[in-house]
CSV table of N, CA and C in Angstrom, one decimal:
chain,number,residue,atom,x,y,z
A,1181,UNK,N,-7.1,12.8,10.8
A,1181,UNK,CA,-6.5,13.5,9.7
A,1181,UNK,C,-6.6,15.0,10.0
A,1182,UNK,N,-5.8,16.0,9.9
A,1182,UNK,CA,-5.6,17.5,9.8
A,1182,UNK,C,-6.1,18.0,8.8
A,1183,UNK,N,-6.2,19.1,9.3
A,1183,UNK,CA,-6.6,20.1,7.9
A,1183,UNK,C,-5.9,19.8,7.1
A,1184,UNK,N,-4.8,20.0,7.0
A,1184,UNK,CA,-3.7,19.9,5.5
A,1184,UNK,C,-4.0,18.5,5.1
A,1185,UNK,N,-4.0,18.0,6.0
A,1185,UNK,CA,-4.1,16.6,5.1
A,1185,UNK,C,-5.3,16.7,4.6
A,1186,UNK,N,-6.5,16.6,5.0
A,1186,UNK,CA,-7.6,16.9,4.6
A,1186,UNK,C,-7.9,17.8,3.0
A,1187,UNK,N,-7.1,18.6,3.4
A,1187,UNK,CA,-6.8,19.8,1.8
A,1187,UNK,C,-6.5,19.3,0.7
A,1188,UNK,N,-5.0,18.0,1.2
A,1188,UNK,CA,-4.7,17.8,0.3
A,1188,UNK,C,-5.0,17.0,-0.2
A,1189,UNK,N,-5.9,16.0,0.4
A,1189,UNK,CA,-6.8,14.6,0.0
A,1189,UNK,C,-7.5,15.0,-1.4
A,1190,UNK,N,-8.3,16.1,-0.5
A,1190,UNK,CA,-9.5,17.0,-1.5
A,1190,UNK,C,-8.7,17.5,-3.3
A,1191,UNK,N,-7.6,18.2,-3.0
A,1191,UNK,CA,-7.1,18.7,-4.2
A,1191,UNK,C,-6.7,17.2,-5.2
A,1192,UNK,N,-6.2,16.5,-3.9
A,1192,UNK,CA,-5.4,14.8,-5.4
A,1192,UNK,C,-7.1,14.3,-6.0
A,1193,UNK,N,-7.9,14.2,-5.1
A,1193,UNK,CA,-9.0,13.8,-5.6
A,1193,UNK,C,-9.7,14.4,-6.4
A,1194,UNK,N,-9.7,16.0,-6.5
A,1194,UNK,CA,-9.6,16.9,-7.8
A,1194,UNK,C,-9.4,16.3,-9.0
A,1195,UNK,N,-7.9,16.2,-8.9
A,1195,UNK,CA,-7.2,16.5,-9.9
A,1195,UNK,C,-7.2,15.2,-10.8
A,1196,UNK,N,-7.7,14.0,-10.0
A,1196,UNK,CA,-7.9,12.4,-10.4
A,1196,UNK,C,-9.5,12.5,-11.0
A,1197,UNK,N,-10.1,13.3,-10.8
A,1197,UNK,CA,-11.5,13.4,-11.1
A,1197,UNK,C,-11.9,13.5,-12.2
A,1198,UNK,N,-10.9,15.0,-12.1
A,1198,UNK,CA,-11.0,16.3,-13.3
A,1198,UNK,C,-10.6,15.6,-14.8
A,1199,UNK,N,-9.4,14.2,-14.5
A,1199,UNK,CA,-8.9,13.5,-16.1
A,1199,UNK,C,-10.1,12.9,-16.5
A,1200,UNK,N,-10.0,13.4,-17.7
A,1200,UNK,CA,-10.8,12.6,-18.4
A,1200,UNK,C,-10.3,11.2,-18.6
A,1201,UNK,N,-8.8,10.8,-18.9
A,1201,UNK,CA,-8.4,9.4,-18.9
A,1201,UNK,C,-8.9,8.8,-17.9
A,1202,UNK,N,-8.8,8.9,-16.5
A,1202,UNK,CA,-9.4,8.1,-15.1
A,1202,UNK,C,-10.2,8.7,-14.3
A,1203,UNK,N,-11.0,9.8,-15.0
A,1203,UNK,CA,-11.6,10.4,-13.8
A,1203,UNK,C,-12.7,9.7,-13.9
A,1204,UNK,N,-13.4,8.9,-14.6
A,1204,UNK,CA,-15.0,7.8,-14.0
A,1204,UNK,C,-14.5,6.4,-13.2
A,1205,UNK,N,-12.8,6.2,-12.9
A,1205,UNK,CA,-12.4,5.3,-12.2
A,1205,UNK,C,-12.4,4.9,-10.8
A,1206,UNK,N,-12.4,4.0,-10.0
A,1206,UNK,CA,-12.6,4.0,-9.0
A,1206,UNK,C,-11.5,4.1,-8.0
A,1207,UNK,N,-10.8,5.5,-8.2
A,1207,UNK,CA,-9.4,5.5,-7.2
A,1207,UNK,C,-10.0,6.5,-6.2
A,1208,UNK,N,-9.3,6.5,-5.0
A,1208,UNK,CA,-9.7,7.2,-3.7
A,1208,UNK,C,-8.1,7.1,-3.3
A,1209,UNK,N,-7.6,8.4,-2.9
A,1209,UNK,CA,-6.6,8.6,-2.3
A,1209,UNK,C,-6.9,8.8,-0.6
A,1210,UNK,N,-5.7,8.9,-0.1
A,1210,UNK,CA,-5.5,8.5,1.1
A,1210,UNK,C,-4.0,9.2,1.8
A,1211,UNK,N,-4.3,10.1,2.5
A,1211,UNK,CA,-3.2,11.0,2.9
A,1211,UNK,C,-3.0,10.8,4.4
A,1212,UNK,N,-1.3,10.7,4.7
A,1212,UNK,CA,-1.4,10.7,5.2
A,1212,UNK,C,0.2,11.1,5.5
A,1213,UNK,N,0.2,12.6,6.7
A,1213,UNK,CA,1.7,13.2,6.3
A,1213,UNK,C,2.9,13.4,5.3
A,1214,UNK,N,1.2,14.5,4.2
A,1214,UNK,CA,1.7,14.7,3.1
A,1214,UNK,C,2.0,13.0,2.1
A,1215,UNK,N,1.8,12.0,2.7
A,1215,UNK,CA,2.1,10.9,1.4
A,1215,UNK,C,0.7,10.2,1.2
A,1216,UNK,N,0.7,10.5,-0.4
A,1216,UNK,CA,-0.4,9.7,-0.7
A,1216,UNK,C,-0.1,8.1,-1.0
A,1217,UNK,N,-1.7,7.9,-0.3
A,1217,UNK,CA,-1.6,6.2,-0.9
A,1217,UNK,C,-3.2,6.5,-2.0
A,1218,UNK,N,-2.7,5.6,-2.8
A,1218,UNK,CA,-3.9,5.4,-3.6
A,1218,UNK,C,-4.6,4.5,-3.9
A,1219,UNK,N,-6.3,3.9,-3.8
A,1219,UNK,CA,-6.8,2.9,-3.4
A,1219,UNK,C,-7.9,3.0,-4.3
A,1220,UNK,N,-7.9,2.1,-5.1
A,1220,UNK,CA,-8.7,1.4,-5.9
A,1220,UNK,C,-8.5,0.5,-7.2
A,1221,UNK,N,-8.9,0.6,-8.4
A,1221,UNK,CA,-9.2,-0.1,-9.5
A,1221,UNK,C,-9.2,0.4,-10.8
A,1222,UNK,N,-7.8,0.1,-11.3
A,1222,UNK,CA,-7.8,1.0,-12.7
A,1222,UNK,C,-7.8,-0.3,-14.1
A,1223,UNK,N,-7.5,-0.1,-15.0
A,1223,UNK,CA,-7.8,-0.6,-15.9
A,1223,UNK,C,-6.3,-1.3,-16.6
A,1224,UNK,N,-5.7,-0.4,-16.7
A,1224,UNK,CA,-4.1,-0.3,-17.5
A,1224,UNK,C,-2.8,0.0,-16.5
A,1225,UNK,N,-1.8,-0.6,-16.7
A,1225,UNK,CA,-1.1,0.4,-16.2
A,1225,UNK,C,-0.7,1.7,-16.7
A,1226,UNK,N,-0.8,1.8,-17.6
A,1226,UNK,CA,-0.6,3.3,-18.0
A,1226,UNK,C,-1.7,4.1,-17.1
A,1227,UNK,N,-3.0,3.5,-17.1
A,1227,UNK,CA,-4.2,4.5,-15.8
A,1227,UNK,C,-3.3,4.8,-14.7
A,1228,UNK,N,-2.8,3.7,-14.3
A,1228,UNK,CA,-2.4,3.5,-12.9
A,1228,UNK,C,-0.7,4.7,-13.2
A,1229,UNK,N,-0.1,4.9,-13.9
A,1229,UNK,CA,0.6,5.6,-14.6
A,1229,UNK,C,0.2,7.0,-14.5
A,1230,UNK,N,-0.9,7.0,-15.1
A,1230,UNK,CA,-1.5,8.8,-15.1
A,1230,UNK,C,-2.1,9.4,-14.0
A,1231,UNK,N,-2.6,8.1,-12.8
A,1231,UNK,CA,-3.1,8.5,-11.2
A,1231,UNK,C,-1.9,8.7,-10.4
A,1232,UNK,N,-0.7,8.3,-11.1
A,1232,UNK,CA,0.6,8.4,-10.3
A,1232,UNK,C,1.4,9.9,-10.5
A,1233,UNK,N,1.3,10.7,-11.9
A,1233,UNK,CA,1.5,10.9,-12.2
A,1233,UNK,C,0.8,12.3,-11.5
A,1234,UNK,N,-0.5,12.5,-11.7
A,1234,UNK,CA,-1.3,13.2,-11.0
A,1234,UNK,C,-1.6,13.7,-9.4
A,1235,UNK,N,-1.4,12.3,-9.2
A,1235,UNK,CA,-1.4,13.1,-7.7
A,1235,UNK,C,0.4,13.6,-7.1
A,1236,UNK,N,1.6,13.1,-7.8
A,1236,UNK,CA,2.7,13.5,-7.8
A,1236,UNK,C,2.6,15.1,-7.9
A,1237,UNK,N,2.0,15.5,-9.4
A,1237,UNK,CA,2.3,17.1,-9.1
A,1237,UNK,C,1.0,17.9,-8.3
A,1238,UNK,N,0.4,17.3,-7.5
A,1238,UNK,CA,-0.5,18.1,-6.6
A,1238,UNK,C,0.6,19.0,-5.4
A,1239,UNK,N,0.4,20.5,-5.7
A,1239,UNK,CA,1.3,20.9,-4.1
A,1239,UNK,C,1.3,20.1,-3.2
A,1240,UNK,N,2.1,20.1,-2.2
A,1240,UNK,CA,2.1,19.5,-1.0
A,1240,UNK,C,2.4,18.1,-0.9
A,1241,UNK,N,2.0,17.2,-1.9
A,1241,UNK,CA,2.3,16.0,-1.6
A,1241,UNK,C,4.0,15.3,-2.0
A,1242,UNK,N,4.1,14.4,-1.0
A,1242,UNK,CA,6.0,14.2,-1.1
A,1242,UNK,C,6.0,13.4,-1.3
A,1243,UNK,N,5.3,12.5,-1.4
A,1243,UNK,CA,5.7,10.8,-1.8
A,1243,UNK,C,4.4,10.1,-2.7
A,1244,UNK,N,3.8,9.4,-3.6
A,1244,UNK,CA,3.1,8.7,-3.8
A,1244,UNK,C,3.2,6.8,-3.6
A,1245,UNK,N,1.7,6.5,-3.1
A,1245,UNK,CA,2.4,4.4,-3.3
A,1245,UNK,C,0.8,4.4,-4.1
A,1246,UNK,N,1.3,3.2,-4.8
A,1246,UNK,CA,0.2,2.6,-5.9
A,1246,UNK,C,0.0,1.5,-5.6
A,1247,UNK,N,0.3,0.8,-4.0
A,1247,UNK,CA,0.4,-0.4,-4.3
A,1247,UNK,C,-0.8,-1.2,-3.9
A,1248,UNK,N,-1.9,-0.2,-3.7
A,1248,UNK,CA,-3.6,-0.5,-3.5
A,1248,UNK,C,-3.9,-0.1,-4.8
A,1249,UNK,N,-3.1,0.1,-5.3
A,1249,UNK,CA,-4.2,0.6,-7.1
A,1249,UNK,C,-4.3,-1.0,-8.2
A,1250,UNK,N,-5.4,-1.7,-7.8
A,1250,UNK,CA,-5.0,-3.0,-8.6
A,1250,UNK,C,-5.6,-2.4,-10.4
A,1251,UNK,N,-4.9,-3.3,-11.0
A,1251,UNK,CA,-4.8,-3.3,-12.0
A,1251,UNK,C,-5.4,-4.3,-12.8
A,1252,UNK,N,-6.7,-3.9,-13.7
A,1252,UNK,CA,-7.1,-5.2,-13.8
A,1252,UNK,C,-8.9,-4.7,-14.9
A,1253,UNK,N,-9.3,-5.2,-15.1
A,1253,UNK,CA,-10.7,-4.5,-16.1
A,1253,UNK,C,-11.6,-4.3,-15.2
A,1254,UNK,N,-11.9,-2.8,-14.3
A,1254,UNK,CA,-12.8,-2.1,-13.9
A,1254,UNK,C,-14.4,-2.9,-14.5
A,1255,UNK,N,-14.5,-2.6,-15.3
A,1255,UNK,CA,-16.3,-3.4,-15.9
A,1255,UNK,C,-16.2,-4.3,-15.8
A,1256,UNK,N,-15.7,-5.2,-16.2
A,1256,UNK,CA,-15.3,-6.2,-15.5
A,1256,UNK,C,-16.1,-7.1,-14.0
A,1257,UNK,N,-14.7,-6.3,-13.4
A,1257,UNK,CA,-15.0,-6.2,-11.8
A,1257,UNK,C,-16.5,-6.0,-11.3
A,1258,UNK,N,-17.1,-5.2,-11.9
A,1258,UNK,CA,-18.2,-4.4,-11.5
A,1258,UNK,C,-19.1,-5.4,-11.7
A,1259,UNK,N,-19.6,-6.4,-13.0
A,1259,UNK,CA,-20.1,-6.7,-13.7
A,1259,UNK,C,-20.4,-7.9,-12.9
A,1260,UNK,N,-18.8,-9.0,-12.5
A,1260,UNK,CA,-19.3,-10.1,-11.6
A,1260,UNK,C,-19.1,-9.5,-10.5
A,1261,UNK,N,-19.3,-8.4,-9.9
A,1261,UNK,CA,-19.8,-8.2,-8.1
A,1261,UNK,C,-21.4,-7.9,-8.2
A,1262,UNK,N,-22.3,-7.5,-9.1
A,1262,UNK,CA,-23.3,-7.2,-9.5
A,1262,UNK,C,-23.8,-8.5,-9.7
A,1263,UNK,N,-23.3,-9.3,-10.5
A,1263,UNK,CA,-23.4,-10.8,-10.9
A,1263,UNK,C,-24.4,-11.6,-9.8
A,1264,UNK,N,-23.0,-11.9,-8.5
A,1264,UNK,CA,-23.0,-12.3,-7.4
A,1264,UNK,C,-23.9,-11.3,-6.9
A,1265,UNK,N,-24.6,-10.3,-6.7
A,1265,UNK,CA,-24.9,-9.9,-5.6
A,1265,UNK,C,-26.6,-10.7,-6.3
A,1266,UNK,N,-26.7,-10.8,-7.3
A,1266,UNK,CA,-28.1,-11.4,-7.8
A,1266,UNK,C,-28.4,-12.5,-7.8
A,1267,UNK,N,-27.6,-13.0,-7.9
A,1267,UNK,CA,-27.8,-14.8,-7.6
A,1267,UNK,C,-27.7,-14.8,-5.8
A,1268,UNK,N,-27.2,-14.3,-5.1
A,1268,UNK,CA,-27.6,-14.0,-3.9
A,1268,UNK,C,-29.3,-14.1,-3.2
């Protein structure tokens, strides 16, 4: 990854932070010549809506994909991987 890319990783991940609607969610962007991909676990689509939405108007970036953003109840998720990791 380049600086720029690197910059701009930093600033989408900002700006996904900084919402209060998804910023305790588990998204991680992923740049790569200027296009983000975005990778993780939102709750709604409308989340998945407002991560798209956000990393869209960050400078520099030209393209966004959502199609690592699953959609689906975060606590949830969390809750039976924590589950399983105890009964382990």
């Amino acid at each position: 990854m380049g600086v720029r890319e690197a910059a701009l990783e930093v600033a989408v991940r900002s700006r996904l932070s900084e919402d209060k609607r998804i910023g305790d969610l588990p998204i991680s962007p992923y740049v790569v010549d200027n296009v983000v991909y975005l990778i993780g676990r939102v709750n709604t689509l409308e989340q998945r809506d407002i991560a798209l939405f956000l990393a869209r108007g960050t400078p520099g970036v030209r393209k966004v994909y959502v199609d690592e953003l699953e959609v689906g109840e975060v606590e949830r998720a969390r809750t039976k991987s924590n589950n399983s990791q105890q009964i382990s």
